[in-house]
PDB file of C-alpha atoms in Angstrom:
ATOM      1  CA  UNK A   1      -0.068   0.088   0.102  1.00 65.00           C
ATOM      2  CA  UNK A   2       2.877   2.455   0.701  1.00 75.00           C
ATOM      3  CA  UNK A   3       5.518   0.668  -1.363  1.00 80.00           C
ATOM      4  CA  UNK A   4       6.076   3.556  -3.493  1.00 81.00           C
ATOM      5  CA  UNK A   5       5.110   6.444  -1.091  1.00 83.00           C
ATOM      6  CA  UNK A   6       7.919   9.593  -1.448  1.00 85.00           C
ATOM      7  CA  UNK A   7       9.721  10.638   1.904  1.00 87.00           C
ATOM      8  CA  UNK A   8       9.902  14.127   2.501  1.00 86.00           C
ATOM      9  CA  UNK A   9      12.327  15.452   4.859  1.00 88.00           C
ATOM     10  CA  UNK A  10      10.639  18.114   6.793  1.00 87.00           C
ATOM     11  CA  UNK A  11      11.432  20.484   9.694  1.00 85.00           C
ATOM     12  CA  UNK A  12       9.280  22.816  11.292  1.00 80.00           C
ATOM     13  CA  UNK A  13      12.024  24.204  13.586  1.00 76.00           C
ATOM     14  CA  UNK A  14      15.416  23.264  12.098  1.00 80.00           C
ATOM     15  CA  UNK A  15      18.243  23.121  14.868  1.00 73.00           C
ATOM     16  CA  UNK A  16      21.042  25.353  14.289  1.00 71.00           C
ATOM     17  CA  UNK A  17      24.163  25.254  16.058  1.00 71.00           C
ATOM     18  CA  UNK A  18      24.920  27.133  18.781  1.00 69.00           C
ATOM     19  CA  UNK A  19      21.088  27.580  19.984  1.00 68.00           C
ATOM     20  CA  UNK A  20      19.078  26.097  22.505  1.00 68.00           C
ATOM     21  CA  UNK A  21      16.858  23.671  21.036  1.00 63.00           C
ATOM     22  CA  UNK A  22      14.769  23.270  24.022  1.00 66.00           C
ATOM     23  CA  UNK A  23      13.944  26.684  24.406  1.00 68.00           C
ATOM     24  CA  UNK A  24      10.548  26.958  22.218  1.00 67.00           C
ATOM     25  CA  UNK A  25       9.688  30.506  23.526  1.00 71.00           C
ATOM     26  CA  UNK A  26      12.452  31.880  21.483  1.00 68.00           C
ATOM     27  CA  UNK A  27      11.925  32.823  17.712  1.00 73.00           C
ATOM     28  CA  UNK A  28      12.831  29.946  15.426  1.00 71.00           C
ATOM     29  CA  UNK A  29      16.564  30.143  14.770  1.00 70.00           C
ATOM     30  CA  UNK A  30      15.904  29.207  11.297  1.00 75.00           C
ATOM     31  CA  UNK A  31      12.894  29.342   8.661  1.00 82.00           C
ATOM     32  CA  UNK A  32      11.061  25.818   8.312  1.00 83.00           C
ATOM     33  CA  UNK A  33      12.420  23.354   5.682  1.00 85.00           C
ATOM     34  CA  UNK A  34      10.599  20.959   3.535  1.00 87.00           C
ATOM     35  CA  UNK A  35       7.336  22.152   4.075  1.00 87.00           C
ATOM     36  CA  UNK A  36       6.314  23.641   0.534  1.00 88.00           C
ATOM     37  CA  UNK A  37       7.704  20.804  -0.886  1.00 89.00           C
ATOM     38  CA  UNK A  38       5.709  18.515   1.186  1.00 90.00           C
ATOM     39  CA  UNK A  39       2.659  20.580   0.776  1.00 90.00           C
ATOM     40  CA  UNK A  40       3.109  20.438  -3.382  1.00 91.00           C
ATOM     41  CA  UNK A  41       3.465  16.538  -3.137  1.00 89.00           C
ATOM     42  CA  UNK A  42       0.391  16.108  -1.082  1.00 89.00           C
ATOM     43  CA  UNK A  43      -1.534  18.181  -3.497  1.00 89.00           C
ATOM     44  CA  UNK A  44      -0.228  16.423  -6.529  1.00 88.00           C
ATOM     45  CA  UNK A  45      -1.576  13.129  -4.919  1.00 84.00           C
ATOM     46  CA  UNK A  46      -4.797  14.059  -3.441  1.00 85.00           C
ATOM     47  CA  UNK A  47      -7.783  13.420  -5.300  1.00 80.00           C
ATOM     48  CA  UNK A  48     -11.221  15.045  -4.673  1.00 75.00           C
ATOM     49  CA  UNK A  49     -14.140  12.729  -4.714  1.00 71.00           C
ATOM     50  CA  UNK A  50     -16.862  13.513  -6.910  1.00 71.00           C
ATOM     51  CA  UNK A  51     -19.773  14.340  -4.264  1.00 67.00           C
ATOM     52  CA  UNK A  52     -22.271  16.148  -6.677  1.00 64.00           C
ATOM     53  CA  UNK A  53     -23.843  12.900  -7.936  1.00 61.00           C
ATOM     54  CA  UNK A  54     -27.413  12.615  -6.290  1.00 65.00           C
ATOM     55  CA  UNK A  55     -28.555   9.173  -7.694  1.00 74.00           C
ATOM     56  CA  UNK A  56     -29.137   6.509  -5.256  1.00 85.00           C
ATOM     57  CA  UNK A  57     -30.783   5.991  -1.741  1.00 91.00           C
ATOM     58  CA  UNK A  58     -29.776   7.925   1.013  1.00 92.00           C
ATOM     59  CA  UNK A  59     -27.375   6.216   3.341  1.00 92.00           C
ATOM     60  CA  UNK A  60     -26.549   8.796   6.430  1.00 94.00           C
ATOM     61  CA  UNK A  61     -24.438   7.142   9.473  1.00 92.00           C
ATOM     62  CA  UNK A  62     -25.664   9.066  12.805  1.00 93.00           C
ATOM     63  CA  UNK A  63     -23.017   9.221  15.286  1.00 91.00           C
ATOM     64  CA  UNK A  64     -24.964  11.494  17.938  1.00 92.00           C
ATOM     65  CA  UNK A  65     -28.721  12.331  18.477  1.00 93.00           C
ATOM     66  CA  UNK A  66     -30.034  15.008  21.231  1.00 93.00           C
ATOM     67  CA  UNK A  67     -33.434  16.965  21.717  1.00 93.00           C
ATOM     68  CA  UNK A  68     -33.567  20.436  21.677  1.00 92.00           C
ATOM     69  CA  UNK A  69     -36.804  21.635  23.362  1.00 90.00           C
ATOM     70  CA  UNK A  70     -39.805  23.218  21.110  1.00 89.00           C
ATOM     71  CA  UNK A  71     -38.048  22.130  18.191  1.00 90.00           C
ATOM     72  CA  UNK A  72     -37.584  18.392  18.207  1.00 93.00           C
ATOM     73  CA  UNK A  73     -34.529  16.033  17.869  1.00 94.00           C
ATOM     74  CA  UNK A  74     -31.251  16.317  16.294  1.00 95.00           C
ATOM     75  CA  UNK A  75     -29.241  13.593  14.735  1.00 95.00           C
ATOM     76  CA  UNK A  76     -25.759  14.607  13.577  1.00 95.00           C
ATOM     77  CA  UNK A  77     -23.585  12.608  11.208  1.00 95.00           C
ATOM     78  CA  UNK A  78     -22.042  11.972   7.532  1.00 94.00           C
ATOM     79  CA  UNK A  79     -23.910  11.461   4.332  1.00 93.00           C
ATOM     80  CA  UNK A  80     -22.319   8.185   3.149  1.00 90.00           C
ATOM     81  CA  UNK A  81     -24.407   8.118  -0.106  1.00 89.00           C
ATOM     82  CA  UNK A  82     -27.298   9.619  -1.809  1.00 90.00           C
ATOM     83  CA  UNK A  83     -28.924  13.149  -0.791  1.00 91.00           C
ATOM     84  CA  UNK A  84     -30.847  14.746   1.656  1.00 93.00           C
ATOM     85  CA  UNK A  85     -33.081  17.887   1.784  1.00 94.00           C
ATOM     86  CA  UNK A  86     -35.543  19.811   3.928  1.00 95.00           C
ATOM     87  CA  UNK A  87     -39.159  17.913   4.159  1.00 95.00           C
ATOM     88  CA  UNK A  88     -37.751  14.722   2.838  1.00 95.00           C
ATOM     89  CA  UNK A  89     -39.200  11.796   4.568  1.00 95.00           C
ATOM     90  CA  UNK A  90     -36.091   9.546   6.059  1.00 95.00           C
ATOM     91  CA  UNK A  91     -36.498   6.265   7.497  1.00 95.00           C
ATOM     92  CA  UNK A  92     -34.907   5.157  11.051  1.00 93.00           C
ATOM     93  CA  UNK A  93     -34.853   1.272  10.056  1.00 89.00           C
ATOM     94  CA  UNK A  94     -33.702   0.095  13.546  1.00 85.00           C
ATOM     95  CA  UNK A  95     -36.856   1.738  15.134  1.00 88.00           C
ATOM     96  CA  UNK A  96     -38.806   0.913  11.944  1.00 89.00           C
ATOM     97  CA  UNK A  97     -40.141   4.843  11.855  1.00 92.00           C
ATOM     98  CA  UNK A  98     -40.185   7.084   9.148  1.00 94.00           C
ATOM     99  CA  UNK A  99     -39.816  11.021  10.156  1.00 94.00           C
ATOM    100  CA  UNK A 100     -39.748  14.269   8.194  1.00 95.00           C
ATOM    101  CA  UNK A 101     -36.680  16.523   7.774  1.00 96.00           C
ATOM    102  CA  UNK A 102     -37.766  19.521   9.574  1.00 95.00           C
ATOM    103  CA  UNK A 103     -34.340  21.568   9.156  1.00 95.00           C
ATOM    104  CA  UNK A 104     -30.732  20.853   8.684  1.00 96.00           C
ATOM    105  CA  UNK A 105     -27.567  22.849   9.319  1.00 95.00           C
ATOM    106  CA  UNK A 106     -23.939  22.194   8.407  1.00 95.00           C
ATOM    107  CA  UNK A 107     -21.152  23.878  10.709  1.00 92.00           C
ATOM    108  CA  UNK A 108     -24.053  25.987  12.525  1.00 90.00           C
ATOM    109  CA  UNK A 109     -25.061  27.098   8.929  1.00 94.00           C
ATOM    110  CA  UNK A 110     -28.789  26.488   7.842  1.00 95.00           C
ATOM    111  CA  UNK A 111     -28.726  24.702   4.404  1.00 95.00           C
ATOM    112  CA  UNK A 112     -31.681  23.098   2.361  1.00 95.00           C
ATOM    113  CA  UNK A 113     -29.671  20.037   1.166  1.00 93.00           C
ATOM    114  CA  UNK A 114     -26.350  17.788   1.685  1.00 93.00           C
ATOM    115  CA  UNK A 115     -24.978  15.285  -0.430  1.00 90.00           C
ATOM    116  CA  UNK A 116     -22.163  12.685  -0.166  1.00 88.00           C
ATOM    117  CA  UNK A 117     -19.757  13.442   1.992  1.00 88.00           C
ATOM    118  CA  UNK A 118     -21.533  16.206   3.905  1.00 92.00           C
ATOM    119  CA  UNK A 119     -21.500  16.264   7.514  1.00 95.00           C
ATOM    120  CA  UNK A 120     -24.688  17.741   9.018  1.00 96.00           C
ATOM    121  CA  UNK A 121     -26.816  18.231  11.725  1.00 95.00           C
ATOM    122  CA  UNK A 122     -30.526  16.973  10.946  1.00 95.00           C
ATOM    123  CA  UNK A 123     -33.575  18.197  12.729  1.00 96.00           C
ATOM    124  CA  UNK A 124     -36.427  15.746  12.899  1.00 95.00           C
ATOM    125  CA  UNK A 125     -39.921  15.743  14.929  1.00 91.00           C
ATOM    126  CA  UNK A 126     -41.486  13.078  16.889  1.00 91.00           C
ATOM    127  CA  UNK A 127     -38.446  11.151  17.657  1.00 90.00           C
ATOM    128  CA  UNK A 128     -37.316  10.095  20.985  1.00 88.00           C
ATOM    129  CA  UNK A 129     -33.827  10.892  21.497  1.00 87.00           C
ATOM    130  CA  UNK A 130     -33.287   8.238  24.225  1.00 87.00           C
ATOM    131  CA  UNK A 131     -34.229   5.522  21.554  1.00 85.00           C
ATOM    132  CA  UNK A 132     -31.171   6.308  19.178  1.00 83.00           C
ATOM    133  CA  UNK A 133     -27.540   7.234  19.967  1.00 80.00           C
ATOM    134  CA  UNK A 134     -25.852   5.759  16.942  1.00 84.00           C
ATOM    135  CA  UNK A 135     -27.604   4.121  13.861  1.00 86.00           C
ATOM    136  CA  UNK A 136     -28.773   4.838  10.191  1.00 90.00           C
ATOM    137  CA  UNK A 137     -30.987   7.091   8.533  1.00 93.00           C
ATOM    138  CA  UNK A 138     -31.936   6.211   4.909  1.00 94.00           C
ATOM    139  CA  UNK A 139     -34.426   6.446   2.020  1.00 93.00           C
ATOM    140  CA  UNK A 140     -37.651   4.801   3.147  1.00 93.00           C
ATOM    141  CA  UNK A 141     -37.497   0.988   2.085  1.00 91.00           C
ATOM    142  CA  UNK A 142     -33.904   1.076   0.809  1.00 90.00           C
ATOM    143  CA  UNK A 143     -32.239  -0.901   3.988  1.00 85.00           C
ATOM    144  CA  UNK A 144     -33.579  -4.025   5.609  1.00 81.00           C
ATOM    145  CA  UNK A 145     -33.148  -5.124   8.765  1.00 78.00           C
ATOM    146  CA  UNK A 146     -32.057  -8.902   9.963  1.00 80.00           C
ATOM    147  CA  UNK A 147     -32.256 -11.282  12.731  1.00 82.00           C
ATOM    148  CA  UNK A 148     -29.953 -13.799  11.929  1.00 84.00           C
ATOM    149  CA  UNK A 149     -27.122 -14.134   9.362  1.00 84.00           C
ATOM    150  CA  UNK A 150     -24.748 -16.789   7.785  1.00 85.00           C
ATOM    151  CA  UNK A 151     -21.321 -15.657   8.337  1.00 82.00           C
ATOM    152  CA  UNK A 152     -17.731 -17.158   8.091  1.00 82.00           C
ATOM    153  CA  UNK A 153     -15.857 -16.590  11.234  1.00 81.00           C
ATOM    154  CA  UNK A 154     -12.524 -17.751  12.772  1.00 79.00           C
ATOM    155  CA  UNK A 155     -11.426 -17.302  16.347  1.00 79.00           C
ATOM    156  CA  UNK A 156      -9.108 -14.641  17.663  1.00 82.00           C
ATOM    157  CA  UNK A 157      -5.960 -16.281  18.720  1.00 83.00           C
ATOM    158  CA  UNK A 158      -5.630 -13.964  21.599  1.00 87.00           C
ATOM    159  CA  UNK A 159      -8.966 -15.188  23.038  1.00 82.00           C
ATOM    160  CA  UNK A 160      -8.378 -17.757  25.541  1.00 83.00           C
ATOM    161  CA  UNK A 161     -12.285 -18.285  26.413  1.00 81.00           C
ATOM    162  CA  UNK A 162     -14.308 -21.021  25.074  1.00 80.00           C
ATOM    163  CA  UNK A 163     -16.972 -20.338  22.226  1.00 80.00           C
ATOM    164  CA  UNK A 164     -19.811 -22.457  22.935  1.00 82.00           C
ATOM    165  CA  UNK A 165     -23.143 -23.154  21.250  1.00 85.00           C
ATOM    166  CA  UNK A 166     -25.901 -20.748  22.439  1.00 85.00           C
ATOM    167  CA  UNK A 167     -23.073 -18.760  23.880  1.00 86.00           C
ATOM    168  CA  UNK A 168     -23.929 -15.019  23.835  1.00 87.00           C
ATOM    169  CA  UNK A 169     -22.011 -12.197  22.013  1.00 85.00           C
ATOM    170  CA  UNK A 170     -22.014  -8.520  21.119  1.00 86.00           C
ATOM    171  CA  UNK A 171     -22.272  -8.310  17.515  1.00 84.00           C
ATOM    172  CA  UNK A 172     -21.354  -4.945  15.964  1.00 82.00           C
ATOM    173  CA  UNK A 173     -22.495  -4.027  12.522  1.00 78.00           C
ATOM    174  CA  UNK A 174     -21.601  -0.386  11.896  1.00 71.00           C
ATOM    175  CA  UNK A 175     -22.584   1.945  14.356  1.00 69.00           C
ATOM    176  CA  UNK A 176     -25.253  -0.895  16.064  1.00 73.00           C
ATOM    177  CA  UNK A 177     -24.126  -3.364  18.757  1.00 80.00           C
ATOM    178  CA  UNK A 178     -26.659  -5.936  19.800  1.00 82.00           C
ATOM    179  CA  UNK A 179     -26.560  -9.384  21.369  1.00 87.00           C
ATOM    180  CA  UNK A 180     -26.505 -12.363  19.542  1.00 89.00           C
ATOM    181  CA  UNK A 181     -26.418 -16.099  19.854  1.00 89.00           C
ATOM    182  CA  UNK A 182     -23.924 -17.837  17.832  1.00 87.00           C
ATOM    183  CA  UNK A 183     -24.256 -21.515  16.568  1.00 87.00           C
ATOM    184  CA  UNK A 184     -21.153 -23.053  15.496  1.00 85.00           C
ATOM    185  CA  UNK A 185     -20.558 -25.514  12.843  1.00 82.00           C
ATOM    186  CA  UNK A 186     -17.844 -27.782  11.693  1.00 67.00           C
ATOM    187  CA  UNK A 187     -14.899 -29.378  13.404  1.00 59.00           C
ATOM    188  CA  UNK A 188     -11.410 -28.253  14.112  1.00 56.00           C
ATOM    189  CA  UNK A 189      -9.096 -28.617  11.088  1.00 56.00           C
ATOM    190  CA  UNK A 190      -6.704 -31.623  11.297  1.00 55.00           C
ATOM    191  CA  UNK A 191      -3.874 -29.555  11.210  1.00 54.00           C
ATOM    192  CA  UNK A 192      -4.873 -27.597  14.561  1.00 48.00           C
ATOM    193  CA  UNK A 193      -4.256 -24.254  12.442  1.00 48.00           C
ATOM    194  CA  UNK A 194      -6.975 -21.507  12.394  1.00 46.00           C
ATOM    195  CA  UNK A 195      -9.751 -22.621  10.182  1.00 43.00           C
ATOM    196  CA  UNK A 196     -12.828 -20.719   8.438  1.00 42.00           C
ATOM    197  CA  UNK A 197     -15.994 -21.402   7.446  1.00 43.00           C
ATOM    198  CA  UNK A 198     -19.823 -20.457   7.466  1.00 39.00           C
ATOM    199  CA  UNK A 199     -22.029 -20.173  10.286  1.00 43.00           C
ATOM    200  CA  UNK A 200     -25.732 -20.247  10.996  1.00 38.00           C
ATOM    201  CA  UNK A 201     -28.484 -18.259  12.668  1.00 42.00           C
ATOM    202  CA  UNK A 202     -29.086 -17.428  16.148  1.00 38.00           C
ATOM    203  CA  UNK A 203     -28.116 -20.216  18.241  1.00 35.00           C
ATOM    204  CA  UNK A 204     -24.582 -20.865  19.683  1.00 36.00           C
ATOM    205  CA  UNK A 205     -21.867 -22.981  18.510  1.00 37.00           C
ATOM    206  CA  UNK A 206     -19.439 -24.521  20.156  1.00 38.00           C
ATOM    207  CA  UNK A 207     -16.010 -25.835  21.141  1.00 39.00           C
ATOM    208  CA  UNK A 208     -12.476 -24.161  21.644  1.00 38.00           C
ATOM    209  CA  UNK A 209     -10.066 -23.534  18.974  1.00 36.00           C
ATOM    210  CA  UNK A 210     -10.431 -23.162  15.503  1.00 36.00           C
ATOM    211  CA  UNK A 211     -13.480 -24.083  13.497  1.00 38.00           C
ATOM    212  CA  UNK A 212     -13.922 -24.777   9.847  1.00 36.00           C
ATOM    213  CA  UNK A 213     -17.174 -23.074   9.608  1.00 38.00           C
ATOM    214  CA  UNK A 214     -19.302 -21.269  12.517  1.00 40.00           C
ATOM    215  CA  UNK A 215     -22.346 -19.312  12.695  1.00 41.00           C
ATOM    216  CA  UNK A 216     -23.600 -16.055  14.219  1.00 43.00           C
ATOM    217  CA  UNK A 217     -27.137 -14.615  14.563  1.00 44.00           C
ATOM    218  CA  UNK A 218     -28.123 -11.353  15.876  1.00 43.00           C
ATOM    219  CA  UNK A 219     -31.341 -11.310  17.911  1.00 41.00           C
ATOM    220  CA  UNK A 220     -31.501  -7.221  18.917  1.00 40.00           C
ATOM    221  CA  UNK A 221     -33.666  -6.263  22.189  1.00 38.00           C
ATOM    222  CA  UNK A 222     -37.169  -6.064  21.203  1.00 39.00           C
ATOM    223  CA  UNK A 223     -37.093  -8.380  18.495  1.00 41.00           C
ATOM    224  CA  UNK A 224     -34.774  -5.455  16.623  1.00 45.00           C
ATOM    225  CA  UNK A 225     -32.274  -6.570  14.219  1.00 46.00           C
ATOM    226  CA  UNK A 226     -29.108  -4.970  12.990  1.00 46.00           C
ATOM    227  CA  UNK A 227     -28.549  -3.130   9.605  1.00 46.00           C
ATOM    228  CA  UNK A 228     -26.541  -4.315   7.199  1.00 45.00           C
TER     229      UNK A 228
END
């Protein structure tokens, strides 16, 4: 990944013989070195993504949620795909509710719309801030929730505990974490090395060591699943 990355020599406060390098309160003994070359190299290699496209469903990652008295509930986060505008209806799939966007702000400035890459605060009404801290808002019907999944897993070699069928685990997908029961399939590989495989739905699976296959299933509180 970084095999051909250029190495730049930079010194914000170059050392000069006869000066006290530890005295940072004194004026720099010499101008910075290499900063202009570093900036030029970064500008030559940085590519700005195209964030003007508004095609596709909205996918808004929520990282914080708080109420404002007399206004509603504000959810803050980043538009990962699609676009959103004031008066648009969005869905909170984990809560299985649709709400209309009342207003939006970007860096304390009111805006009427936002596209991929924008970080915004979005105010909606009739949504309890206590029900959501992190999660997803999206175009209604564009994201499905699930209560079980078939996945390939392998044990972490630093984990010394026992992974047993019907044991409960914390399952995290994106910003969402829920309790899940796992059902493991397969046997340890003959060589004793770590194996990988496919797993099943809610339920646990078991044994110590590596498995050819294992299963995990999410069963969130109140029957809520995790968003993929």
